[in-house]
XYZ file of C-alpha atoms in Angstrom:
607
model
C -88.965 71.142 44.774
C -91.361 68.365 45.883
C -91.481 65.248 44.204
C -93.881 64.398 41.574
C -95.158 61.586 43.070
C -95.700 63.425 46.455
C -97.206 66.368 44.418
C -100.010 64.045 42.415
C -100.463 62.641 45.403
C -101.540 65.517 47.220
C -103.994 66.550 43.888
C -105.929 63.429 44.135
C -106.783 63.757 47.946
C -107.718 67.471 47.378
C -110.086 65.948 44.236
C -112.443 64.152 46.225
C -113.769 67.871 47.824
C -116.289 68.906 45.386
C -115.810 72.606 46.036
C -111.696 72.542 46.025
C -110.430 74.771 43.456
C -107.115 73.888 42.102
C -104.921 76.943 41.775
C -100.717 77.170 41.516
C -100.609 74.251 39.174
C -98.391 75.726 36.791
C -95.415 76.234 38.845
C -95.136 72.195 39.000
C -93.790 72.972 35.034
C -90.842 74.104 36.717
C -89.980 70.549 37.979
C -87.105 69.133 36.124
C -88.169 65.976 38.292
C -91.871 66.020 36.218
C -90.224 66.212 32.595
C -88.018 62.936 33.802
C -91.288 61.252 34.715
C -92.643 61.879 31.686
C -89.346 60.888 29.747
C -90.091 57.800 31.434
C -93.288 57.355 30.361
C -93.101 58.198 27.077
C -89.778 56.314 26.102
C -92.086 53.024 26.504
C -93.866 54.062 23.441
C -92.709 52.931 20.024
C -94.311 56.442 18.880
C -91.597 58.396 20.725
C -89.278 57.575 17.305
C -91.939 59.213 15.236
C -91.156 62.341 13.984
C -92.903 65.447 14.539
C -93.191 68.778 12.308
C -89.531 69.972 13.632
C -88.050 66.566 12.881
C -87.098 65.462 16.455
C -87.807 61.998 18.203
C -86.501 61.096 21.257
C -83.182 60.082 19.927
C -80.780 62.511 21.499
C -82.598 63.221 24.795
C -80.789 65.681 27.242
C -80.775 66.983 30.663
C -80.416 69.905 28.596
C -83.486 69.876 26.563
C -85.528 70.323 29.956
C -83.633 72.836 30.866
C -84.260 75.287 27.549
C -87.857 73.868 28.011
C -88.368 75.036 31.803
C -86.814 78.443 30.625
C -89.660 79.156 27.896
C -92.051 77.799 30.179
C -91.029 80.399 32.997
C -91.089 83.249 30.505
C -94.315 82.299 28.704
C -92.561 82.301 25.694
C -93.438 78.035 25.383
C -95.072 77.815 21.925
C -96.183 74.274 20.685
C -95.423 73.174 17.098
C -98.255 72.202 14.853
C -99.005 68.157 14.898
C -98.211 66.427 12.215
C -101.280 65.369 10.116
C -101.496 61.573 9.120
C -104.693 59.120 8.406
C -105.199 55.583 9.347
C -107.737 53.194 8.150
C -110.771 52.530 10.054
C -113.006 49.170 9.596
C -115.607 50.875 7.580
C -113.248 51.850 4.475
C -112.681 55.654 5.604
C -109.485 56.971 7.036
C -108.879 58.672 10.556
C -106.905 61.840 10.764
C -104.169 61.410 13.328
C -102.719 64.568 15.006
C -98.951 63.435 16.021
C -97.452 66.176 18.041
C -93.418 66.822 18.301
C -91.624 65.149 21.011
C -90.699 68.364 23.007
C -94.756 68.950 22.913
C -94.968 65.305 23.867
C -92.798 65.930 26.993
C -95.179 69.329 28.891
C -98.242 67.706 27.237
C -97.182 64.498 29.625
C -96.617 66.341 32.613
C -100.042 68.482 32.351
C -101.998 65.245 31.815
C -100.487 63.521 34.697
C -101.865 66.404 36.547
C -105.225 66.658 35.081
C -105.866 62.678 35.881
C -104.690 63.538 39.284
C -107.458 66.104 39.793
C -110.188 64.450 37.716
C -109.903 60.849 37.482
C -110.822 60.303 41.258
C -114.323 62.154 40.328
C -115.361 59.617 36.718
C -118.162 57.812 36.128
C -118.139 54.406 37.045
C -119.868 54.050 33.481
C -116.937 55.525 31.971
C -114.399 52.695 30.746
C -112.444 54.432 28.137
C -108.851 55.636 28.571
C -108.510 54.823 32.229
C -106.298 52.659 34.113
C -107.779 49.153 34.929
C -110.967 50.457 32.624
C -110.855 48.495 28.875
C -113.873 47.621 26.312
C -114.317 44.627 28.683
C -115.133 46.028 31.580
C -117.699 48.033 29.637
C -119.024 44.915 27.974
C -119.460 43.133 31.492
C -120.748 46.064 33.032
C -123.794 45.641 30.508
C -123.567 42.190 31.581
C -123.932 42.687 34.963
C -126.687 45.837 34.884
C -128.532 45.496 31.987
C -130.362 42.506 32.730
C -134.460 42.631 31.797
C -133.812 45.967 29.471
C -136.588 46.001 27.387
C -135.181 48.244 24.773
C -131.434 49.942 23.908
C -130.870 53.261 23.026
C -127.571 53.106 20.605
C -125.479 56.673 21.676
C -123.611 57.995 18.253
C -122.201 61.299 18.414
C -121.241 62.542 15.155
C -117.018 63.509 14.834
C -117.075 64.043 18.720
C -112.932 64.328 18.532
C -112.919 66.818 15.662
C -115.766 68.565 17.144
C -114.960 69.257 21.133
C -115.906 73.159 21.691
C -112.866 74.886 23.305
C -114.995 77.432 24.559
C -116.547 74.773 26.486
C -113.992 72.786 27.194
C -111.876 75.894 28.759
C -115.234 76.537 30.513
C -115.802 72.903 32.196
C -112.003 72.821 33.483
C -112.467 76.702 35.214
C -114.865 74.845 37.853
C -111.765 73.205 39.094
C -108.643 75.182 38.049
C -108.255 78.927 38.998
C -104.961 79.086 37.078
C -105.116 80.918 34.476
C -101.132 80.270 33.263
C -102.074 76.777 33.114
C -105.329 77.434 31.363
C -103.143 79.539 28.777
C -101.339 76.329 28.411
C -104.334 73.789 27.437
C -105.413 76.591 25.267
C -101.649 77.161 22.989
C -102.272 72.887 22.828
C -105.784 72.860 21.573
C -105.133 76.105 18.661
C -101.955 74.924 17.838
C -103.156 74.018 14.550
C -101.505 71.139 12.382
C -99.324 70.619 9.439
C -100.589 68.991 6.506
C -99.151 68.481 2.942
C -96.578 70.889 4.413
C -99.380 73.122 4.643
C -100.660 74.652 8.274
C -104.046 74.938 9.319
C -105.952 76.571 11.968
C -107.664 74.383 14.904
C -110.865 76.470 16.003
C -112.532 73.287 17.514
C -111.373 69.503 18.386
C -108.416 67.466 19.897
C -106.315 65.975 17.592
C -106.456 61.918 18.000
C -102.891 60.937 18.972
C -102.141 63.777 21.236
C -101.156 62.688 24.847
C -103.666 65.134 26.393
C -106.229 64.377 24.135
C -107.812 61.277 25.433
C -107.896 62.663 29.469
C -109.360 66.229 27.995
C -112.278 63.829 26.072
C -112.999 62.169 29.230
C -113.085 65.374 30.724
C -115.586 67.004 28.311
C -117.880 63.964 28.463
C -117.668 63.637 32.131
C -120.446 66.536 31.880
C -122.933 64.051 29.607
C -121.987 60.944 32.376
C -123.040 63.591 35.174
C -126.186 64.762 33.468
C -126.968 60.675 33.052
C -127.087 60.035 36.664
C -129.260 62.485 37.880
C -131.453 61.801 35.059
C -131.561 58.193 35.902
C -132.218 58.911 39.368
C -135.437 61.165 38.027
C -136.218 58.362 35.346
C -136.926 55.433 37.498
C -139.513 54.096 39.368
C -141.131 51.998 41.734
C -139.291 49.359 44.017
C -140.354 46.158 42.005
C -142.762 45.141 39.173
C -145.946 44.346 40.360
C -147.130 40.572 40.471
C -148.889 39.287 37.307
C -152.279 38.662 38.301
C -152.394 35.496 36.342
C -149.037 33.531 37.776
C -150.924 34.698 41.536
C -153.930 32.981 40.321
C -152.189 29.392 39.035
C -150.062 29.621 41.734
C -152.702 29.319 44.459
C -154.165 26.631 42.384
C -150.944 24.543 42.645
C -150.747 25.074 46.312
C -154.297 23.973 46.989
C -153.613 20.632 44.656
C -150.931 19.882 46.601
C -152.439 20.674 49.997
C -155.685 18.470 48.599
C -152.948 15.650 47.643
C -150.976 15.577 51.705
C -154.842 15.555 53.086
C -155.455 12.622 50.678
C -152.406 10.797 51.757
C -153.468 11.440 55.512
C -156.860 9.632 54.605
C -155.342 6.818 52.798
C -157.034 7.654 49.730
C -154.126 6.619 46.805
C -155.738 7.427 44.082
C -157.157 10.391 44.773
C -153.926 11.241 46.476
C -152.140 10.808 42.990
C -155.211 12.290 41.109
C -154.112 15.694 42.864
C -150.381 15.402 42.561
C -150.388 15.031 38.848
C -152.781 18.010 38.705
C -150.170 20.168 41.210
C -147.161 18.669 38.858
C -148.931 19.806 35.562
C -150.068 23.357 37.329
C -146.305 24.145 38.472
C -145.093 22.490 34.734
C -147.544 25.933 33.483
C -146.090 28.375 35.383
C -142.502 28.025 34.412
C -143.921 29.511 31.161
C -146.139 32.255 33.041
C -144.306 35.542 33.913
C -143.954 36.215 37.955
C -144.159 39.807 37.481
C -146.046 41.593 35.452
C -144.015 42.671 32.224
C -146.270 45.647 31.421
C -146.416 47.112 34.643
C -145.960 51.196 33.614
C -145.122 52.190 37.624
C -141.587 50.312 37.161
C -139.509 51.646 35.297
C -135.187 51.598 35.023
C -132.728 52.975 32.851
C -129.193 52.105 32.674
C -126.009 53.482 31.142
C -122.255 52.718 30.081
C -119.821 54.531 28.199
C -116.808 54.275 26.441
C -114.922 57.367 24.494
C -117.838 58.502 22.560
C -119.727 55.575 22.161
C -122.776 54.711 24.628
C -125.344 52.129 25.116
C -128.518 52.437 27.308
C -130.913 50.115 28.607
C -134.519 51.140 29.449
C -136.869 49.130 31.485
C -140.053 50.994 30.303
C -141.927 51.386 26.345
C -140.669 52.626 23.567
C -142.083 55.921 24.067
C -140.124 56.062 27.434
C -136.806 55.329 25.140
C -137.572 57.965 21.821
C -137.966 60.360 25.322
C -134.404 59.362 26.741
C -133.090 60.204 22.748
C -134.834 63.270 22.365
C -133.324 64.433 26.073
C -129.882 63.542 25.059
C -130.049 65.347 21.508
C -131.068 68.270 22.985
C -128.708 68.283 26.228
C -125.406 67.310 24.081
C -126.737 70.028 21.186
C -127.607 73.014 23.706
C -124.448 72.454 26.798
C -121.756 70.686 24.972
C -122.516 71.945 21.712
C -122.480 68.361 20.446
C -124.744 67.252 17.926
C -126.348 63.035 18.392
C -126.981 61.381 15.136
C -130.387 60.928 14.446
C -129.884 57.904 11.866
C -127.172 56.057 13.998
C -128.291 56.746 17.137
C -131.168 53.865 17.150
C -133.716 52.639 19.361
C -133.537 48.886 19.653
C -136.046 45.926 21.030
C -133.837 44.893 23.147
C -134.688 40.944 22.555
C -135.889 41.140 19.085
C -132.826 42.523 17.468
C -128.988 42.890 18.528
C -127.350 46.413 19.566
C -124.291 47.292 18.332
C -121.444 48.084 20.930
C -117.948 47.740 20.962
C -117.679 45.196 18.285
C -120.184 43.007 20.144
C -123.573 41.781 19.539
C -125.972 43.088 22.383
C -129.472 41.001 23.455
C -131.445 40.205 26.110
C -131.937 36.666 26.733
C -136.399 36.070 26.146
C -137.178 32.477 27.210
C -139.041 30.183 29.691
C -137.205 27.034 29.296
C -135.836 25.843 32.583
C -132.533 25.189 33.703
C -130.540 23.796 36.354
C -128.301 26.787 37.862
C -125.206 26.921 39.610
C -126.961 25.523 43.083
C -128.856 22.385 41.018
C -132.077 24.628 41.241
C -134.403 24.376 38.319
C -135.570 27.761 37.226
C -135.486 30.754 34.336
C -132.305 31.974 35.545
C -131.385 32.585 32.012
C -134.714 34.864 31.283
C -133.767 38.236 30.931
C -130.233 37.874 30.429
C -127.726 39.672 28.200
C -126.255 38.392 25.900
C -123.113 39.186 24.125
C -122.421 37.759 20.539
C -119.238 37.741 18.499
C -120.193 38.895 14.950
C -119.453 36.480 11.811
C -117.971 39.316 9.696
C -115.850 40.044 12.888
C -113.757 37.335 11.538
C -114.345 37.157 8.130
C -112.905 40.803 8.157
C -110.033 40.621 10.074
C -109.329 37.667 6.759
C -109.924 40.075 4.238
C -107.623 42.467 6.070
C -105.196 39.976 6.100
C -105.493 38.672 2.753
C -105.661 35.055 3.831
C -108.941 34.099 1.721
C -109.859 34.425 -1.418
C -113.547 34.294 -3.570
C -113.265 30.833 -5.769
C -115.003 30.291 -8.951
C -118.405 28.755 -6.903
C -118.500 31.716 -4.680
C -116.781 30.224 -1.804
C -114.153 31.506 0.143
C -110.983 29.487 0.048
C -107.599 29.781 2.114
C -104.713 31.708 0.137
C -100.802 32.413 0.406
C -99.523 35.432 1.955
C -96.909 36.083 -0.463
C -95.962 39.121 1.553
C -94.488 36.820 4.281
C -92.528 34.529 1.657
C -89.408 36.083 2.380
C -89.811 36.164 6.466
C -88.144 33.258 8.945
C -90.268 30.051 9.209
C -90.355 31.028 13.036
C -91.747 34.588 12.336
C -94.940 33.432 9.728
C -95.730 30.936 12.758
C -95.314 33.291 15.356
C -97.308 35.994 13.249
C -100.198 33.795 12.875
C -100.410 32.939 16.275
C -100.268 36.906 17.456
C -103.488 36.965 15.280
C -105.448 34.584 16.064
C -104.796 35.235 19.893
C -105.179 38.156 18.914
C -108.883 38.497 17.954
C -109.681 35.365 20.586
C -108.292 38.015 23.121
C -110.873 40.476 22.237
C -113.763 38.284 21.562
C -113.615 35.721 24.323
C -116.890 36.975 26.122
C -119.050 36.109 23.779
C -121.311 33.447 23.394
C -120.463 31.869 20.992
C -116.803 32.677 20.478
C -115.711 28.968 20.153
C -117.503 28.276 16.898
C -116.681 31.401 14.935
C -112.756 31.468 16.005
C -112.798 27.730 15.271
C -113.458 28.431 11.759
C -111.281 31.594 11.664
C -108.461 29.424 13.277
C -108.793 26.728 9.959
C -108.739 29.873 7.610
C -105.620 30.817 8.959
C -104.223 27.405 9.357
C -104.709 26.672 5.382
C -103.439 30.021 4.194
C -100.161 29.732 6.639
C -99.849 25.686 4.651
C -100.333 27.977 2.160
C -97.646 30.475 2.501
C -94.827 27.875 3.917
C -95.921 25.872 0.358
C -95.792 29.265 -1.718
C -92.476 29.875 0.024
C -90.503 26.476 -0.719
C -92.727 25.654 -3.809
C -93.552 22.864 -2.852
C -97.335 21.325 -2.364
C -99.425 21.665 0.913
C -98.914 18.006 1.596
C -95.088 18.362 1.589
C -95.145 21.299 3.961
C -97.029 19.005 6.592
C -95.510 15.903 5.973
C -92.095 18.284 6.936
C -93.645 20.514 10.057
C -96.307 17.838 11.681
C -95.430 16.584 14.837
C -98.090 14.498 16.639
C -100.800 15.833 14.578
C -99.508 19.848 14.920
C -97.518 22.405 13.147
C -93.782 22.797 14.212
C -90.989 24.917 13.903
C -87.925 24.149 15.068
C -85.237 26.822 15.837
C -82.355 27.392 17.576
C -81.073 29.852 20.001
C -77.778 29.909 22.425
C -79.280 27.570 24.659
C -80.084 24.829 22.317
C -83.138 23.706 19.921
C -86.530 25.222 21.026
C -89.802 24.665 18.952
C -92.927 26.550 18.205
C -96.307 25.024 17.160
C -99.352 26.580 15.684
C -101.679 27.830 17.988
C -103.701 25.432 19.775
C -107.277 25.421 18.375
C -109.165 24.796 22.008
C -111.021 28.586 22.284
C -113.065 28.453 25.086
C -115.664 31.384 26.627
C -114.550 33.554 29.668
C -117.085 34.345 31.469
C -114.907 36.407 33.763
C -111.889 38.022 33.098
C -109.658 39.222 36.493
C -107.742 42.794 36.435
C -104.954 41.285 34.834
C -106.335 39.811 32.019
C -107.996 43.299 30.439
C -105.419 43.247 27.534
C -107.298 44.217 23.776
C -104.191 42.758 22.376
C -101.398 40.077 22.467
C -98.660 41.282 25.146
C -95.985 42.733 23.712
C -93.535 43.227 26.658
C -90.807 46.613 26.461
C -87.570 44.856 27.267
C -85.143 46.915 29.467
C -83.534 46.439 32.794
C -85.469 47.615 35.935
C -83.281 50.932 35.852
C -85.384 53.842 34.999
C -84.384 56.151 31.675
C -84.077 59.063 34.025
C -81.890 57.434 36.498
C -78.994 56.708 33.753
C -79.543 60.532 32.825
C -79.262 61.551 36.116
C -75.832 59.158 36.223
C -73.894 61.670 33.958
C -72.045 58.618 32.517
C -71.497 57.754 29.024
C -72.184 53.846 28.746
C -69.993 53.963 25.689
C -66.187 55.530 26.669
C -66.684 55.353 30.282
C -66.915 59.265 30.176
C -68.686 61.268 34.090
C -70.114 63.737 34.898
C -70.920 64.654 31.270
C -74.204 65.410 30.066
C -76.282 62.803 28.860
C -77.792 62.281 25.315
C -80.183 58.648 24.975
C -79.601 57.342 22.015
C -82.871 55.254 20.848
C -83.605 52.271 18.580
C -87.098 51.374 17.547
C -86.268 47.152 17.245
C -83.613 45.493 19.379
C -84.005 42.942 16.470
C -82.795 45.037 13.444
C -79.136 45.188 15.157
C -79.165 42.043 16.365
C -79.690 40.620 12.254
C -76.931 43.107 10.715
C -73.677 40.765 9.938
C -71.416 43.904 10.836
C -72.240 45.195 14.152
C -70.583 48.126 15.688
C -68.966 48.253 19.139
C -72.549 50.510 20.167
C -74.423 47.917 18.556
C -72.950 44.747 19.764
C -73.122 46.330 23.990
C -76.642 47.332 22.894
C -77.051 43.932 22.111
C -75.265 42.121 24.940
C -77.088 44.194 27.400
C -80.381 43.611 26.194
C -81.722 47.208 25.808
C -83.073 49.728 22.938
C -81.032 52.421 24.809
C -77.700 53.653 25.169
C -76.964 56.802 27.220
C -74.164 58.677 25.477
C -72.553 61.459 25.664
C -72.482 64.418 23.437
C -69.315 63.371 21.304
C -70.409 60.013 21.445
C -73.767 60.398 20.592
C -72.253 62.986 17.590
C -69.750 59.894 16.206
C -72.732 57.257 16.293
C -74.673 59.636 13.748
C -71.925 59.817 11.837
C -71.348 55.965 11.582
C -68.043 56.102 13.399
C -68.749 53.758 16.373
């Protein structure tokens, strides 16, 4: 069989015809060399240790497990499991139902989304940012940035319980434009009625894609991909004209200003001083006027310009044009979403914002356009508006305040006042770890937030919070007063830890408070959150399978069973290691390949 790589590879050329139909896809579920790929990918992800309804993780992974997977898969006889039903919180209080899916689901659900993103992600949006590679929330937010400039008013997309609500009918019906398959159709259909488990109870699935599924995300993209579509031929019908006509009155004091200054060169001709500076003064003061005078004319109706940018299910537009022009974009979308994706836009959160009166909401940002005449020196030493018109993007002050709460590092005094406090859950940690966890935060949120405006000032003040309630926590911990704790960690005005490892003393200080705007961020620095780097050699998973040799006894050509650990760090703490554990340890890696009657004995506690 071809390889997988050679296979996607061929999809994604094929995707850029618009009328190529994509048929034989199922056979690639045949591939053993797919299901290693997607071992691969998956055993990077701390949720591969999370149990599904049939109580299976990756621990134990086979050679064989493909193989009795490939067989249902030929005979049609592949059923998935229900997901596994659990809620997490979201920001506003309410809790988000999570659909976690067994592993062995995990595993063909992989493999048919690595084909799907093959066929489909050549042919996204540009405006879609969510769930792609090299796409994040900032590349959204400087999208706006970048194409939203002189919006007059935003239009703030909100589709009510999009995930839950995704019509298979629909769904089935969008991916039959591309895919004459009907096997692998079957397939994407046994996913989305699997149904779920919860309470030990199973329900039915007649519409939506359960969050946490692997498919789920590329299938949402898919769906929407329809409304991104729709968006740019209607922008393409919505605007007009080439540029704003000029304002009649700027034309006007302009041709004053040039006729002072051409009376003021005839007067210096002539000799005639005065007069001379009588005119320039009058040019200076005309020229001072019309840095305050529009050059175009804001109300012309014959220009008009709508823009758009998406991520998941959340949208923001921008609309050059009245407010009638954007309760007309609203009213097109609510009907479009409601009548061909059976998706229904909330009339109460979907608003209709001035765009430099009041702030949209997007992302977790603060959205405004810039409205002002002062003048400013730009990038060249040219005085001029270049700031009129602008967008602006603003880091909220309960961003922070929040993420505080969450943490439970403040407290309401007697006055009314929030004050620093302990976090006595931390009291029993390492000195290096409450450090270390207080930087991760506040890097954390900086990380996210850094394109705003004004950024510095609010993590400045969320960066003191967090420095009082860590004095706090070490003070809590030793009982002992704040001024003890820094009298013991200061060095040259900053908090440090010392700590030791096999090559000697190292140290780590709180986080530098210097939190400067990025006005740019490169392809590399996209991350939402800290880095938190997968340690393992450069060997692939797959290729130690494929070895048929048990790391442990020396044991070949046996078949292989990975043995998994979620934390490197939880064996490396235990007094009492076992042989397993301590070459786990020396070698650096949360994986062990095994075979079967070692892999047996480790479950049993014998090695």
């Amino acid at each position: 069989m071809q390889s997988p790589i050679v296979v996607l590879s061929n999809l994604q050329k094929q995707s850029q015809k618009e009328s190529y139909k994509f048929r034989r896809l199922y056979r690639n579920l045949y591939n053993s060399d797919f299901f290693l790929m997607a071992y691969d990918n998956l055993s990077k992800n701390d949720g591969a240790l999370t149990m599904g309804v049939d109580k299976r993780t990756i621990d134990g992974f086979s050679i064989e497990d493909i193989e009795k997977l490939i067989l249902t898969l030929k005979d049609r006889s592949y059923q998935p499991f229900p997901s596994k039903r659990v809620y997490i919180p979201k920001k506003n209080g309410k809790k988000r139902p999570l659909g976690l899916p067994s592993f062995t689901d995990k595993m063909v659900q992989e493999v048919v989304r690595m084909i799907l993103e093959a066929i489909y992600e050549p042919t996204f949006s540009i405006s879609s940012h969510a769930y792609r590679k090299e796409k994040s929330c900032h590349t959204a937010l400087q999208e706006i940035q970048r194409t939203f400039t002189g919006s007059k008013w935003f239009v703030e997309g909100d589709i009510k319980g999009f995930f839950d609500n995704i019509n298979h009918h629909t769904l089935i019906g969008i991916l039959r434009k591309r895919i004459e398959d009907e096997a692998f159709i079957e397939l994407i259909w046994k996913f989305l009625r699997a149904g779920y488990m919860e309470d030990w109870k199973f329900h039915n699935t007649f519409s939506g894609a359960p969050q946490g599924g692997i498919i789920s995300p590329l299938l949402s993209n898919i769906y929407l991909n329809e409304l991104d579509q729709y968006m740019k031929n209607f922008i393409a019908k919505f605007n007009q004209g080439t540029r704003r006509k000029k304002n009649p009155y700027y034309t006007q004091k302009h041709t004053k200003m040039r006729a002072a200054y051409k009376k003021y060169k005839t007067a210096l001709e002539n000799e005639q001083r005065d007069e001379a500076q009588k005119h320039l003064e009058n040019a200076k003061e005309i020229k001072k006027e019309l840095r305050s005078i529009s050059y175009s004319n804001p109300m012309d109706s014959s220009y008009k310009r709508l823009t758009y940018v998406r991520y998941a299910d959340d949208f923001l537009i921008g609309v050059i044009g009245s407010k009638e022009d954007a309760r007309s974009v609203k009213e097109t979308l609510t009907n479009y979403l409601m009548t061909t994706l059976q998706l229904e836009l909330s009339q109460e959160k979907t608003l209709i914002t001035h765009a430099s009166e009041k702030h949209a909401s997007f992302l977790g940002y603060k959205v405004r356009i810039f409205r002002g005449s002062e003048p400013r020196k730009d990038a060249l030493g040219r005085v001029c508006r270049y700031l009129n018109g602008k967008v602006q993007l603003k880091m909220p002050h309960d961003a922070w305040v929040n993420k505080l709460k969450k943490y439970r590092a403040i407290k309401m005094s007697a006055d009314g006042t929030w004050m620093p406090k302990e976090r006595a859950y931390f009291i029993h940690n390492e000195d290096l770890e409450i450090v270390a966890q207080y930087n991760s935060e506040i890097r954390g949120l900086y990380n996210y937030y850094r394109l705003a405006e004004n950024v510095s000032n609010h993590m400045h003040r969320f960066a003191y919070f967090m420095y009082y309630s860590m004095l706090r926590t070490f003070a809590s911990k030793y009982r002992v007063k704040t001024k003890k704790i820094r009298k013991r960690y200061e060095k040259n005005r900053r908090f440090t830890v010392a700590y030791q490892t096999a090559r000697g003393e190292k140290q780590i200080s709180f986080i530098e408070r210097t939190f400067p705007r990025q006005k740019g961020l490169s392809e590399g620095k996209l991350d939402l959150i800290p880095d938190t780097r997968y340690v393992q050699s450069q060997t692939k998973l797959s290729d130690r399978i494929k070895a048929e040799r048990c790391e442990l006894c020396g044991k070949v050509n046996t078949i292989i069973h990975m043995h998994h650990v979620k934390r490197l760090k939880d064996i490396n703490n235990k007094p009492n290691k076992s042989s397993l554990e301590k070459r786990m340890v020396s070698r650096n890696r949360k994986t062990i390949a095994l075979c079967k009657e070692c892999h047996v004995k480790r479950h049993k506690g014998e090695v």
